[in-house]
Coordinates of N, CA, C and O in Angstrom, one line a residue:
X1 N -57.8 -151.8 -65.9 CA -58.8 -152.8 -65.8 C -58.6 -153.8 -64.7 O -57.4 -154.1 -64.4
X2 N -59.6 -154.2 -64.0 CA -59.6 -155.1 -62.9 C -60.7 -156.2 -63.2 O -61.8 -155.9 -63.5
X3 N -60.3 -157.4 -63.0 CA -61.2 -158.5 -63.1 C -61.5 -159.1 -61.7 O -60.5 -159.3 -61.0
X4 N -62.7 -159.4 -61.5 CA -63.2 -159.9 -60.2 C -63.9 -161.2 -60.3 O -64.8 -161.3 -61.1
X5 N -63.6 -162.1 -59.5 CA -64.3 -163.4 -59.5 C -64.7 -163.8 -58.1 O -63.8 -164.0 -57.2
X6 N -66.0 -163.9 -57.8 CA -66.4 -164.3 -56.5 C -66.6 -165.8 -56.4 O -66.8 -166.5 -57.4
X7 N -66.5 -166.3 -55.2 CA -66.7 -167.7 -54.9 C -67.1 -167.8 -53.4 O -67.0 -166.8 -52.7
X8 N -67.6 -169.0 -53.1 CA -67.9 -169.3 -51.7 C -69.4 -169.3 -51.3 O -69.8 -169.5 -50.2
X9 N -70.2 -168.9 -52.3 CA -71.7 -168.9 -52.0 C -72.2 -170.4 -51.9 O -71.5 -171.3 -52.1
X10 N -73.4 -170.5 -51.4 CA -74.0 -171.8 -51.2 C -75.3 -171.7 -50.4 O -75.8 -170.6 -50.3
X11 N -75.7 -172.8 -50.0 CA -77.0 -172.9 -49.2 C -76.6 -173.2 -47.8 O -75.8 -174.1 -47.5
X12 N -77.3 -172.6 -46.8 CA -77.0 -172.8 -45.4 C -78.3 -172.5 -44.6 O -79.2 -171.8 -45.1
X13 N -78.3 -173.1 -43.5 CA -79.5 -172.9 -42.6 C -79.3 -171.6 -41.8 O -78.2 -171.1 -41.6
X14 N -80.4 -171.1 -41.4 CA -80.4 -169.8 -40.6 C -79.5 -170.1 -39.4 O -79.6 -171.1 -38.8
X15 N -78.7 -169.0 -39.1 CA -77.8 -169.1 -38.0 C -76.4 -169.6 -38.4 O -75.5 -169.5 -37.6
X16 N -76.3 -170.1 -39.6 CA -75.0 -170.6 -40.1 C -74.1 -169.5 -40.6 O -74.4 -168.3 -40.5
X17 N -73.0 -169.9 -41.2 CA -72.0 -169.0 -41.6 C -71.5 -169.4 -43.0 O -71.5 -170.6 -43.4
X18 N -71.0 -168.4 -43.7 CA -70.4 -168.6 -45.0 C -69.3 -167.5 -45.2 O -69.4 -166.5 -44.6
X19 N -68.3 -167.9 -45.9 CA -67.2 -166.9 -46.3 C -67.1 -166.8 -47.8 O -66.8 -167.7 -48.5
X20 N -67.4 -165.6 -48.3 CA -67.3 -165.3 -49.7 C -65.9 -164.7 -50.0 O -65.3 -164.0 -49.1
X21 N -65.4 -165.1 -51.1 CA -64.1 -164.6 -51.6 C -64.2 -163.9 -52.9 O -65.1 -164.2 -53.7
X22 N -63.4 -162.9 -53.1 CA -63.4 -162.2 -54.4 C -61.9 -162.1 -54.8 O -61.2 -161.3 -54.2
X23 N -61.6 -162.8 -55.8 CA -60.2 -162.7 -56.4 C -60.1 -161.7 -57.4 O -60.9 -161.7 -58.4
X24 N -59.1 -160.8 -57.3 CA -58.9 -159.7 -58.2 C -57.7 -160.0 -59.0 O -56.7 -160.5 -58.6
X25 N -57.7 -159.6 -60.3 CA -56.6 -159.6 -61.2 C -56.6 -158.4 -62.1 O -57.6 -157.7 -62.2
X26 N -55.5 -158.1 -62.7 CA -55.4 -156.9 -63.5 C -54.5 -155.9 -62.8 O -53.5 -156.2 -62.3
X27 N -55.0 -154.7 -62.9 CA -54.2 -153.5 -62.3 C -54.4 -153.5 -60.8 O -54.9 -152.5 -60.2
X28 N -53.9 -154.5 -60.1 CA -54.2 -154.6 -58.7 C -53.1 -153.8 -57.9 O -53.3 -153.7 -56.6
X29 N -52.1 -153.3 -58.5 CA -51.1 -152.5 -57.8 C -51.7 -151.1 -57.4 O -51.2 -150.4 -56.6
X30 N -52.8 -150.7 -58.1 CA -53.4 -149.4 -57.8 C -54.3 -149.6 -56.6 O -54.6 -150.7 -56.1
X31 N -54.8 -148.5 -56.0 CA -55.6 -148.5 -54.9 C -57.1 -148.4 -55.3 O -57.4 -147.7 -56.2
X32 N -57.9 -149.1 -54.6 CA -59.3 -149.2 -54.9 C -60.2 -149.2 -53.6 O -59.7 -149.6 -52.6
X33 N -61.4 -148.7 -53.8 CA -62.4 -149.0 -52.8 C -63.0 -150.3 -53.2 O -63.4 -150.4 -54.4
X34 N -63.1 -151.2 -52.3 CA -63.7 -152.5 -52.6 C -65.0 -152.7 -51.9 O -65.1 -152.3 -50.7
X35 N -66.0 -153.2 -52.5 CA -67.3 -153.3 -51.9 C -68.0 -154.6 -52.1 O -67.7 -155.3 -53.1
X36 N -68.9 -155.0 -51.2 CA -69.7 -156.1 -51.4 C -71.2 -155.6 -51.5 O -71.6 -154.7 -50.7
X37 N -71.9 -156.1 -52.5 CA -73.3 -155.7 -52.8 C -74.1 -157.0 -52.9 O -73.5 -158.1 -53.1
X38 N -75.4 -156.8 -52.7 CA -76.2 -158.0 -52.9 C -77.5 -157.6 -53.5 O -77.9 -156.4 -53.4
X39 N -78.2 -158.5 -54.2 CA -79.5 -158.2 -54.8 C -80.3 -159.4 -54.7 O -80.0 -160.5 -55.2
X40 N -81.5 -159.3 -54.1 CA -82.4 -160.4 -54.0 C -83.5 -160.2 -55.1 O -83.7 -159.1 -55.6
X41 N -84.1 -161.3 -55.5 CA -85.1 -161.2 -56.6 C -86.2 -160.1 -56.2 O -86.8 -160.1 -55.1
X42 N -86.5 -159.2 -57.2 CA -87.5 -158.2 -57.0 C -87.1 -157.1 -56.1 O -87.9 -156.2 -55.8
X43 N -85.8 -157.0 -55.7 CA -85.4 -156.0 -54.8 C -84.3 -155.2 -55.4 O -83.6 -155.7 -56.4
X44 N -84.0 -154.0 -55.0 CA -82.9 -153.2 -55.5 C -81.6 -153.7 -54.9 O -81.5 -154.3 -53.9
X45 N -80.6 -153.4 -55.7 CA -79.2 -153.8 -55.2 C -78.9 -153.0 -54.0 O -79.2 -151.8 -53.8
X46 N -78.2 -153.7 -53.0 CA -77.9 -153.1 -51.7 C -76.4 -153.2 -51.5 O -75.8 -154.2 -51.6
X47 N -75.8 -152.1 -51.2 CA -74.4 -152.1 -50.8 C -74.3 -152.4 -49.3 O -75.0 -151.8 -48.5
X48 N -73.5 -153.4 -48.9 CA -73.5 -153.9 -47.6 C -72.2 -153.7 -46.9 O -72.1 -153.7 -45.6
X49 N -71.1 -153.6 -47.6 CA -69.8 -153.5 -46.9 C -68.7 -152.9 -47.9 O -68.8 -153.2 -49.1
X50 N -67.8 -152.1 -47.3 CA -66.7 -151.6 -48.2 C -65.4 -151.5 -47.4 O -65.5 -151.4 -46.1
X51 N -64.3 -151.5 -48.1 CA -63.0 -151.3 -47.5 C -62.1 -150.7 -48.5 O -62.3 -150.9 -49.7
X52 N -61.0 -150.1 -48.1 CA -60.1 -149.4 -49.0 C -58.8 -150.3 -49.1 O -58.3 -150.6 -48.0
X53 N -58.3 -150.6 -50.2 CA -57.1 -151.4 -50.3 C -55.9 -150.7 -49.8 O -54.9 -151.3 -49.4
X54 N -55.9 -149.3 -49.7 CA -54.8 -148.6 -49.1 C -54.9 -148.5 -47.6 O -54.0 -147.8 -47.0
X55 N -55.8 -149.1 -47.0 CA -55.9 -149.1 -45.6 C -57.0 -148.1 -45.1 O -57.3 -147.2 -45.8
X56 N -57.4 -148.3 -43.9 CA -58.4 -147.4 -43.3 C -59.7 -148.1 -42.8 O -59.7 -149.3 -42.7
X57 N -60.7 -147.3 -42.6 CA -61.9 -147.9 -41.9 C -62.7 -148.6 -42.9 O -62.6 -148.5 -44.1
X58 N -63.6 -149.5 -42.4 CA -64.5 -150.2 -43.2 C -65.9 -149.7 -42.9 O -66.2 -148.9 -42.0
X59 N -66.8 -150.0 -43.8 CA -68.2 -149.5 -43.7 C -69.1 -150.7 -43.8 O -68.9 -151.6 -44.6
X60 N -70.2 -150.7 -43.0 CA -71.2 -151.8 -43.1 C -72.6 -151.1 -43.1 O -72.8 -150.1 -42.4
X61 N -73.5 -151.7 -43.9 CA -74.9 -151.3 -43.8 C -75.5 -151.8 -42.5 O -75.0 -152.7 -41.9
X62 N -76.5 -151.1 -42.1 CA -77.2 -151.5 -40.8 C -77.7 -152.9 -40.9 O -77.8 -153.6 -39.9
X63 N -78.0 -153.4 -42.1 CA -78.6 -154.7 -42.2 C -77.6 -155.9 -41.9 O -78.1 -157.0 -41.6
X64 N -76.3 -155.6 -42.0 CA -75.4 -156.6 -41.8 C -74.4 -156.3 -40.6 O -73.6 -157.2 -40.3
X65 N -74.4 -155.1 -40.1 CA -73.5 -154.7 -39.1 C -73.5 -155.6 -37.9 O -74.6 -155.9 -37.4
X66 N -72.4 -156.0 -37.4 CA -72.3 -156.9 -36.3 C -72.4 -158.4 -36.7 O -72.1 -159.3 -35.8
X67 N -72.7 -158.7 -37.9 CA -72.8 -160.1 -38.4 C -71.8 -160.4 -39.5 O -71.3 -161.5 -39.6
X68 N -71.6 -159.4 -40.3 CA -70.7 -159.6 -41.5 C -69.4 -158.9 -41.2 O -69.4 -157.8 -40.6
X69 N -68.3 -159.4 -41.7 CA -67.0 -158.8 -41.6 C -66.3 -158.8 -43.0 O -66.1 -159.9 -43.6
X70 N -65.9 -157.6 -43.5 CA -65.2 -157.5 -44.7 C -63.7 -157.4 -44.4 O -63.3 -156.8 -43.4
X71 N -62.9 -158.1 -45.2 CA -61.4 -158.1 -45.0 C -60.7 -158.3 -46.3 O -61.4 -158.7 -47.3
X72 N -59.4 -158.1 -46.3 CA -58.7 -158.3 -47.5 C -57.3 -158.8 -47.2 O -56.7 -158.6 -46.2
X73 N -56.8 -159.6 -48.2 CA -55.5 -160.1 -48.2 C -54.8 -159.5 -49.4 O -54.9 -160.0 -50.5
X74 N -54.1 -158.4 -49.2 CA -53.5 -157.8 -50.4 C -52.4 -158.6 -51.1 O -52.2 -158.5 -52.3
X75 N -51.8 -159.5 -50.3 CA -50.7 -160.3 -50.9 C -51.4 -161.3 -51.9 O -50.7 -161.7 -52.9
X76 N -52.6 -161.7 -51.6 CA -53.3 -162.6 -52.5 C -54.3 -161.9 -53.4 O -55.0 -162.6 -54.2
X77 N -54.4 -160.6 -53.3 CA -55.3 -159.8 -54.1 C -56.7 -160.4 -54.0 O -57.5 -160.5 -55.0
X78 N -57.1 -160.6 -52.7 CA -58.4 -161.3 -52.5 C -59.2 -160.5 -51.4 O -58.6 -160.1 -50.4
X79 N -60.4 -160.3 -51.6 CA -61.4 -159.7 -50.7 C -62.3 -160.7 -50.2 O -62.6 -161.7 -50.9
X80 N -62.6 -160.6 -48.9 CA -63.4 -161.6 -48.2 C -64.7 -161.0 -47.6 O -64.6 -159.8 -47.2
X81 N -65.7 -161.8 -47.4 CA -66.8 -161.3 -46.6 C -67.2 -162.5 -45.8 O -67.7 -163.5 -46.3
X82 N -66.9 -162.4 -44.5 CA -67.3 -163.4 -43.5 C -68.7 -163.1 -43.0 O -69.0 -162.0 -42.5
X83 N -69.6 -164.1 -43.2 CA -71.0 -163.9 -42.9 C -71.4 -164.8 -41.8 O -71.4 -166.1 -42.0
X84 N -71.8 -164.3 -40.7 CA -72.2 -165.1 -39.5 C -73.7 -164.8 -39.2 O -74.2 -163.8 -39.6
X85 N -74.3 -165.7 -38.4 CA -75.6 -165.5 -38.0 C -76.5 -165.2 -39.2 O -77.4 -164.3 -39.1
X86 N -76.4 -166.0 -40.2 CA -77.2 -165.7 -41.4 C -78.7 -165.9 -41.2 O -79.1 -166.7 -40.4
X87 N -79.4 -165.0 -41.9 CA -80.9 -165.0 -41.8 C -81.5 -165.3 -43.2 O -80.8 -165.0 -44.2
X88 N -82.7 -165.8 -43.2 CA -83.3 -166.0 -44.6 C -83.3 -164.7 -45.4 O -83.2 -164.8 -46.7
X89 N -83.5 -163.6 -44.8 CA -83.5 -162.3 -45.6 C -82.1 -162.0 -46.1 O -82.0 -161.0 -46.9
X90 N -81.1 -162.7 -45.8 CA -79.8 -162.5 -46.4 C -79.7 -163.2 -47.8 O -78.7 -163.1 -48.5
X91 N -80.7 -164.0 -48.1 CA -80.7 -164.7 -49.4 C -80.6 -163.7 -50.6 O -81.5 -162.8 -50.6
X92 N -79.6 -163.9 -51.4 CA -79.4 -162.9 -52.5 C -78.2 -163.4 -53.4 O -77.5 -164.3 -53.0
X93 N -78.1 -162.7 -54.5 CA -76.9 -162.8 -55.3 C -75.9 -161.8 -54.7 O -76.3 -160.6 -54.6
X94 N -74.7 -162.2 -54.4 CA -73.7 -161.3 -53.8 C -72.6 -161.0 -54.8 O -72.1 -161.9 -55.5
X95 N -72.3 -159.7 -54.9 CA -71.3 -159.3 -55.9 C -70.2 -158.5 -55.2 O -70.5 -157.7 -54.2
X96 N -69.0 -158.7 -55.6 CA -67.9 -157.7 -55.2 C -67.7 -156.7 -56.3 O -68.0 -157.0 -57.5
X97 N -67.2 -155.6 -55.9 CA -67.0 -154.5 -56.9 C -65.8 -153.7 -56.5 O -65.4 -153.7 -55.3
X98 N -65.2 -153.0 -57.4 CA -64.0 -152.2 -57.2 C -64.2 -150.9 -57.9 O -64.7 -150.8 -59.0
X99 N -63.7 -149.8 -57.2 CA -63.7 -148.5 -57.8 C -62.4 -147.8 -57.5 O -61.9 -147.8 -56.4
X100 N -61.8 -147.3 -58.6 CA -60.5 -146.7 -58.5 C -60.6 -145.5 -57.5 O -61.4 -144.6 -57.7
X101 N -59.7 -145.4 -56.6 CA -59.7 -144.3 -55.6 C -58.3 -144.1 -55.1 O -57.6 -145.1 -54.8
X102 N -57.9 -142.9 -54.9 CA -56.6 -142.6 -54.4 C -56.6 -142.1 -52.9 O -55.6 -141.9 -52.3
X103 N -57.8 -142.1 -52.3 CA -58.0 -141.6 -51.0 C -58.8 -142.5 -50.0 O -58.7 -142.4 -48.8
X104 N -59.7 -143.3 -50.6 CA -60.6 -144.1 -49.7 C -61.9 -144.4 -50.3 O -62.0 -144.4 -51.6
X105 N -62.8 -144.8 -49.5 CA -64.2 -145.2 -50.0 C -65.1 -144.0 -49.9 O -65.1 -143.2 -48.9
X106 N -66.1 -143.9 -50.8 CA -67.1 -142.9 -50.8 C -68.1 -143.2 -49.8 O -68.5 -144.4 -49.6
X107 N -68.7 -142.3 -49.1 CA -69.8 -142.5 -48.1 C -71.0 -143.0 -48.9 O -71.3 -142.6 -50.0
X108 N -71.8 -143.8 -48.2 CA -73.1 -144.2 -48.8 C -73.1 -145.5 -49.6 O -74.1 -146.1 -49.8
X109 N -71.9 -146.0 -50.0 CA -71.8 -147.2 -50.8 C -72.8 -147.3 -51.9 O -73.7 -148.2 -51.9
X110 N -72.6 -146.4 -52.9 CA -73.5 -146.5 -54.1 C -72.8 -147.3 -55.2 O -71.6 -147.1 -55.4
X111 N -73.5 -148.1 -55.8 CA -73.0 -148.9 -56.9 C -72.4 -148.0 -58.0 O -71.5 -148.5 -58.7
X112 N -72.9 -146.8 -58.2 CA -72.5 -145.9 -59.2 C -71.0 -145.5 -59.1 O -70.4 -145.1 -60.0
X113 N -70.4 -145.7 -57.9 CA -69.0 -145.3 -57.6 C -68.1 -146.4 -58.0 O -66.9 -146.3 -57.9
X114 N -68.6 -147.6 -58.4 CA -67.8 -148.8 -58.7 C -67.8 -149.1 -60.2 O -68.9 -149.2 -60.7
X115 N -66.6 -149.2 -60.7 CA -66.5 -149.5 -62.2 C -66.4 -150.9 -62.5 O -66.7 -151.3 -63.7
X116 N -65.9 -151.7 -61.6 CA -65.6 -153.1 -61.9 C -66.5 -154.0 -61.0 O -66.5 -153.8 -59.8
X117 N -67.0 -155.1 -61.6 CA -67.9 -156.0 -60.9 C -67.6 -157.4 -61.3 O -67.2 -157.7 -62.4
X118 N -67.8 -158.3 -60.3 CA -67.8 -159.7 -60.5 C -69.1 -160.2 -61.0 O -70.0 -159.5 -61.2
X119 N -69.1 -161.5 -61.3 CA -70.3 -162.1 -61.9 C -71.3 -162.5 -60.8 O -72.5 -162.8 -61.1
X120 N -70.9 -162.5 -59.6 CA -71.8 -162.8 -58.5 C -71.8 -164.3 -58.0 O -71.4 -165.2 -58.8
X121 N -72.1 -164.5 -56.8 CA -72.3 -165.8 -56.2 C -73.5 -165.8 -55.3 O -73.8 -164.9 -54.6
X122 N -74.3 -166.9 -55.5 CA -75.6 -167.0 -54.8 C -75.5 -167.5 -53.4 O -74.7 -168.5 -53.1
X123 N -76.2 -166.8 -52.5 CA -76.3 -167.3 -51.1 C -77.7 -167.5 -50.8 O -78.6 -166.6 -51.1
X124 N -78.0 -168.7 -50.3 CA -79.4 -169.0 -50.0 C -79.4 -169.5 -48.5 O -78.7 -170.4 -48.1
X125 N -80.3 -168.8 -47.7 CA -80.4 -169.1 -46.3 C -81.8 -169.7 -46.1 O -82.8 -168.9 -46.3
X126 N -81.9 -170.9 -45.6 CA -83.2 -171.5 -45.3 C -83.5 -171.4 -43.8 O -82.6 -171.4 -43.0
X127 N -84.8 -171.3 -43.5 CA -85.3 -171.1 -42.1 C -85.5 -172.5 -41.5 O -85.4 -173.5 -42.1

């Protein structure tokens, strides 16, 4: 079992930045694919970034590539999402998620591959 708690959301003007954090507890000595997802009202959940706790490449959706950066501090069991050049369309509830994996992250960033989810943190970007 892994417990995930997100923080760092808030309100910001377009062009601004926020950094989301996701603190993990529980069976953190195992390796996981870690992902960030978001869901805006009336829209489907979107996978936007992933990384593997065992090391390796990261993945970004086209909608955030070049603006968002996913990173991790394994010593602190914390996942981050640095969000720059924010746009109003980035407004959503943001969730971190973890999926047990011994080799890396699955292509496509589907929520079905992740077993553990945080409660979410709201990001609101005003124009």
